[in-house]
Amino acid sequence: LAKTTQPISMDSYEGQEVNITCSHNNIATNDYITWYQQFPSQGPRFIIQGYKTKVTNEVASLFIPADRKSSTLSLPRVSLSDTAVYYCLGASGGSYIPTFGRGTSLIVHP
Amino acid sequence: DTEVTQTPKHLVMGMTNKKSLKCEQHMGHRAMYWYKQKAKKPPELMFVYSYEKLSINESVPSRFSPECPNSSLLNLHLHALQPEDSALYLCASSQDLGEPYNEQFFGPGTRLTVL
């Protein structure tokens, strides 16, 4: 299993950039790194996915170094509505079954 | 239509009841999933269906019985549950299984309470 480790919680303020780092030391060669966002009592929602280097979409950026043993989700200029749990997923050792890590609870303050 | 729907939203049942959770998607996805999520914990994978066949059962107790009647529907039949089975049950779908870049689409979940 591609086990992932990420901080349990983070605090930020509106307008700041937030970076959440996830470590995945035993990531398999074929594994992609995927991040999901979850609000209370809702299903997770896909944010971004990458294999290596940098990926950017309208919501976030994802940085993956060359060794792929970690990744960083970057949320630019967060707002109160970005308060949620963010999950870093590694696929299960090449089986492509995504495995949720413990998640990072991000709280954005006014 | 990029939506996964789940019914009911809430369910309260006794330990002797039989009930079913339903999930539906019309995105043409061929992989469907059931997850269980306890409060302040990540979703835990229970079952995976691929092309209407059960591909993965993560050692789930037999009181949970999944069913995939067709490519758009996924059911979870519940019988003789325990109070510790109370949780949010999430359904998800993805285009396929066995690809490294599958995006999963999740439903809103069914909040189950077992008395």
Coordinates of C-alpha atoms in Angstrom, one line a residue:
Chain A
L1 CA 0.0 0.0 0.0
A2 CA 1.1 3.5 -0.8
K3 CA 0.7 4.9 2.7
T4 CA 0.5 8.7 3.0
T5 CA 1.3 11.0 5.9
Q6 CA 0.1 14.5 6.2
P7 CA -0.3 17.1 9.0
I8 CA -3.5 16.5 11.1
S9 CA -4.5 20.2 11.1
M10 CA -3.5 23.6 9.8
D11 CA -4.7 27.1 10.4
S12 CA -4.6 30.1 8.0
Y13 CA -6.2 33.4 7.3
E14 CA -8.2 34.7 4.4
G15 CA -6.1 35.8 1.5
Q16 CA -3.0 33.7 2.4
E17 CA -1.4 31.0 0.4
V18 CA -1.7 27.6 2.1
N19 CA 0.7 24.7 1.4
I20 CA -0.1 21.2 2.6
T21 CA 2.6 18.6 2.3
C22 CA 2.1 14.9 2.1
S23 CA 4.8 12.2 2.3
H24 CA 4.5 8.9 0.5
N25 CA 7.8 7.2 0.9
N26 CA 6.8 3.9 -0.7
I27 CA 5.0 5.2 -3.7
A28 CA 4.9 2.8 -6.6
T29 CA 6.3 3.7 -10.0
N30 CA 2.9 3.8 -11.6
D31 CA 1.1 5.6 -8.8
Y32 CA -0.4 9.1 -9.3
I33 CA -0.8 11.5 -6.4
T34 CA -4.4 12.7 -6.0
W35 CA -5.8 15.3 -3.6
Y36 CA -9.5 15.5 -2.5
Q37 CA -11.4 18.1 -0.5
Q38 CA -14.2 17.2 1.8
F39 CA -16.7 19.4 3.6
P40 CA -18.6 18.1 6.6
S41 CA -21.3 15.6 5.8
Q42 CA -20.5 15.7 2.1
G43 CA -18.6 13.3 -0.2
P44 CA -15.0 14.1 -1.1
R45 CA -14.4 16.2 -4.2
F46 CA -11.4 15.8 -6.6
I47 CA -9.0 18.8 -6.5
I48 CA -5.9 17.9 -8.5
Q49 CA -3.8 15.0 -9.6
G50 CA -0.2 14.7 -10.8
Y51 CA 2.6 12.3 -11.4
K52 CA 5.7 14.5 -11.2
T53 CA 6.9 18.1 -11.4
K54 CA 4.1 20.7 -11.2
V55 CA 0.4 20.7 -12.1
T56 CA -1.9 23.7 -11.9
N57 CA -5.6 24.1 -12.4
E58 CA -8.1 26.7 -11.6
V59 CA -8.3 25.6 -7.9
A60 CA -4.8 24.6 -6.8
S61 CA -1.2 23.7 -7.7
L62 CA 0.5 20.4 -7.0
F63 CA 4.3 20.2 -6.7
I64 CA 6.0 16.8 -6.8
P65 CA 9.8 16.6 -6.5
A66 CA 11.8 14.3 -8.7
D67 CA 12.0 11.5 -6.1
R68 CA 8.2 11.6 -5.8
K69 CA 8.4 10.7 -2.1
S70 CA 6.3 13.8 -1.2
S71 CA 3.9 16.2 -2.7
T72 CA 2.7 19.7 -1.8
L73 CA -0.8 21.0 -2.4
S74 CA -0.8 24.8 -2.8
L75 CA -4.0 26.8 -2.4
P76 CA -3.6 30.4 -3.4
R77 CA -5.4 33.1 -1.5
V78 CA -7.7 31.0 0.6
S79 CA -11.1 32.1 1.7
L80 CA -13.4 31.0 4.5
S81 CA -15.1 28.5 2.1
D82 CA -11.8 26.6 1.8
T83 CA -12.2 25.4 5.4
A84 CA -12.4 21.6 4.8
V85 CA -10.4 18.4 5.2
Y86 CA -7.8 17.8 2.5
Y87 CA -6.8 14.2 1.6
C88 CA -3.7 13.1 -0.1
L89 CA -4.2 9.8 -1.9
G90 CA -1.8 7.2 -3.1
A91 CA -3.0 4.3 -5.2
S92 CA -2.6 0.9 -3.6
G93 CA 0.7 -0.4 -4.8
G94 CA 0.0 -0.4 -8.4
S95 CA -3.6 -1.7 -8.1
Y96 CA -4.9 1.8 -8.7
I97 CA -7.3 1.5 -5.8
P98 CA -7.0 4.9 -4.1
T99 CA -6.3 4.8 -0.4
F100 CA -7.3 7.8 1.7
G101 CA -4.7 9.1 4.3
R102 CA -5.7 10.6 7.6
G103 CA -6.4 14.0 6.0
T104 CA -5.5 17.6 7.0
S105 CA -8.2 19.7 8.6
L106 CA -7.7 23.2 7.3
I107 CA -9.3 26.1 9.1
V108 CA -9.3 29.5 7.5
H109 CA -9.9 32.4 9.8
P110 CA -11.3 35.8 8.9
Chain B
D1 CA -24.5 14.9 -15.8
T2 CA -21.5 14.5 -13.4
E3 CA -23.5 13.6 -10.4
V4 CA -23.6 10.6 -8.1
T5 CA -26.9 10.4 -6.2
Q6 CA -27.5 8.4 -3.0
T7 CA -30.7 7.5 -1.2
P8 CA -31.8 7.9 1.4
K9 CA -29.9 10.8 2.9
H10 CA -30.5 9.6 6.4
L11 CA -31.5 6.2 7.7
V12 CA -32.2 5.0 11.2
M13 CA -32.6 1.3 11.7
G14 CA -32.7 -1.3 14.5
M15 CA -30.3 -4.2 14.8
T16 CA -32.9 -6.6 13.5
N17 CA -34.0 -4.6 10.5
K18 CA -33.1 -5.1 6.8
K19 CA -32.6 -2.0 4.7
S20 CA -30.8 -1.0 1.5
L21 CA -28.8 2.0 0.4
K22 CA -28.9 3.0 -3.2
C23 CA -26.5 4.8 -5.5
E24 CA -26.9 5.9 -9.1
Q25 CA -24.7 7.5 -11.7
H26 CA -25.3 8.3 -15.3
M27 CA -21.8 9.2 -16.4
G28 CA -21.1 5.9 -18.1
H29 CA -18.6 4.9 -15.4
R30 CA -17.7 1.3 -15.2
A31 CA -16.2 1.3 -11.7
M32 CA -18.3 1.9 -8.6
Y33 CA -17.3 1.9 -4.9
W34 CA -18.7 1.8 -1.4
Y35 CA -16.9 3.6 1.4
K36 CA -17.6 3.8 5.1
Q37 CA -16.6 7.0 7.0
K38 CA -16.7 7.4 10.7
A39 CA -16.6 10.9 12.3
K40 CA -13.3 12.6 11.9
K41 CA -11.8 9.7 10.1
P42 CA -11.0 9.2 6.4
P43 CA -13.2 7.1 4.1
E44 CA -12.5 3.4 4.3
L45 CA -13.0 1.4 1.2
M46 CA -15.5 -1.5 1.5
F47 CA -16.3 -2.8 -2.0
V48 CA -15.4 -2.1 -5.6
Y49 CA -17.3 -3.2 -8.6
S50 CA -15.9 -3.2 -12.1
Y51 CA -18.1 -3.8 -15.1
E52 CA -20.9 -4.9 -12.7
K53 CA -18.7 -7.6 -11.1
L54 CA -17.4 -7.5 -7.6
S55 CA -13.6 -6.8 -7.8
I56 CA -12.7 -6.0 -4.3
N57 CA -14.1 -6.8 -0.9
E58 CA -12.0 -5.3 1.9
S59 CA -12.9 -8.1 4.4
V60 CA -16.3 -6.5 5.1
P61 CA -18.6 -8.4 7.4
S62 CA -21.4 -10.4 5.7
R63 CA -24.0 -8.2 7.3
F64 CA -23.1 -5.8 4.5
S65 CA -24.1 -7.2 1.1
P66 CA -23.4 -5.2 -2.1
E67 CA -25.2 -5.6 -5.4
C68 CA -24.7 -4.1 -8.8
P69 CA -28.0 -4.6 -10.8
N70 CA -26.6 -2.7 -13.8
S71 CA -23.9 -0.3 -14.8
S72 CA -25.7 2.7 -13.3
L73 CA -26.8 1.3 -10.0
L74 CA -25.1 0.1 -6.9
N75 CA -26.9 -1.1 -3.8
L76 CA -25.7 -2.0 -0.3
H77 CA -28.0 -4.3 1.6
L78 CA -27.9 -4.1 5.3
H79 CA -29.0 -6.8 7.8
A80 CA -28.4 -7.4 11.5
L81 CA -26.2 -4.4 11.8
Q82 CA -24.5 -3.3 15.1
P83 CA -24.5 0.2 16.6
E84 CA -20.8 0.5 15.7
D85 CA -21.8 0.3 12.0
S86 CA -23.3 3.8 12.4
A87 CA -21.4 6.0 9.9
L88 CA -21.6 8.0 6.7
Y89 CA -21.8 5.6 3.8
L90 CA -20.3 7.0 0.6
C91 CA -20.7 5.8 -3.0
A92 CA -18.3 6.8 -5.7
S93 CA -17.8 6.0 -9.3
S94 CA -14.9 6.4 -11.8
Q95 CA -14.5 5.9 -15.5
D96 CA -12.7 2.6 -15.1
L97 CA -10.6 0.5 -12.7
G98 CA -7.0 -0.3 -13.2
E99 CA -6.0 3.1 -14.6
P100 CA -3.5 5.2 -12.6
Y101 CA -5.3 8.4 -13.1
N102 CA -8.9 7.6 -12.1
E103 CA -10.9 10.5 -10.7
Q104 CA -13.6 9.4 -8.4
F105 CA -16.9 11.2 -8.2
F106 CA -18.5 10.9 -4.8
G107 CA -22.2 11.0 -3.8
P108 CA -23.3 13.0 -0.8
G109 CA -23.5 9.9 1.4
T110 CA -26.2 8.2 3.5
R111 CA -25.9 9.0 7.2
L112 CA -26.8 5.6 8.9
T113 CA -27.7 5.3 12.6
V114 CA -28.1 1.8 14.1
L115 CA -30.0 1.7 17.3

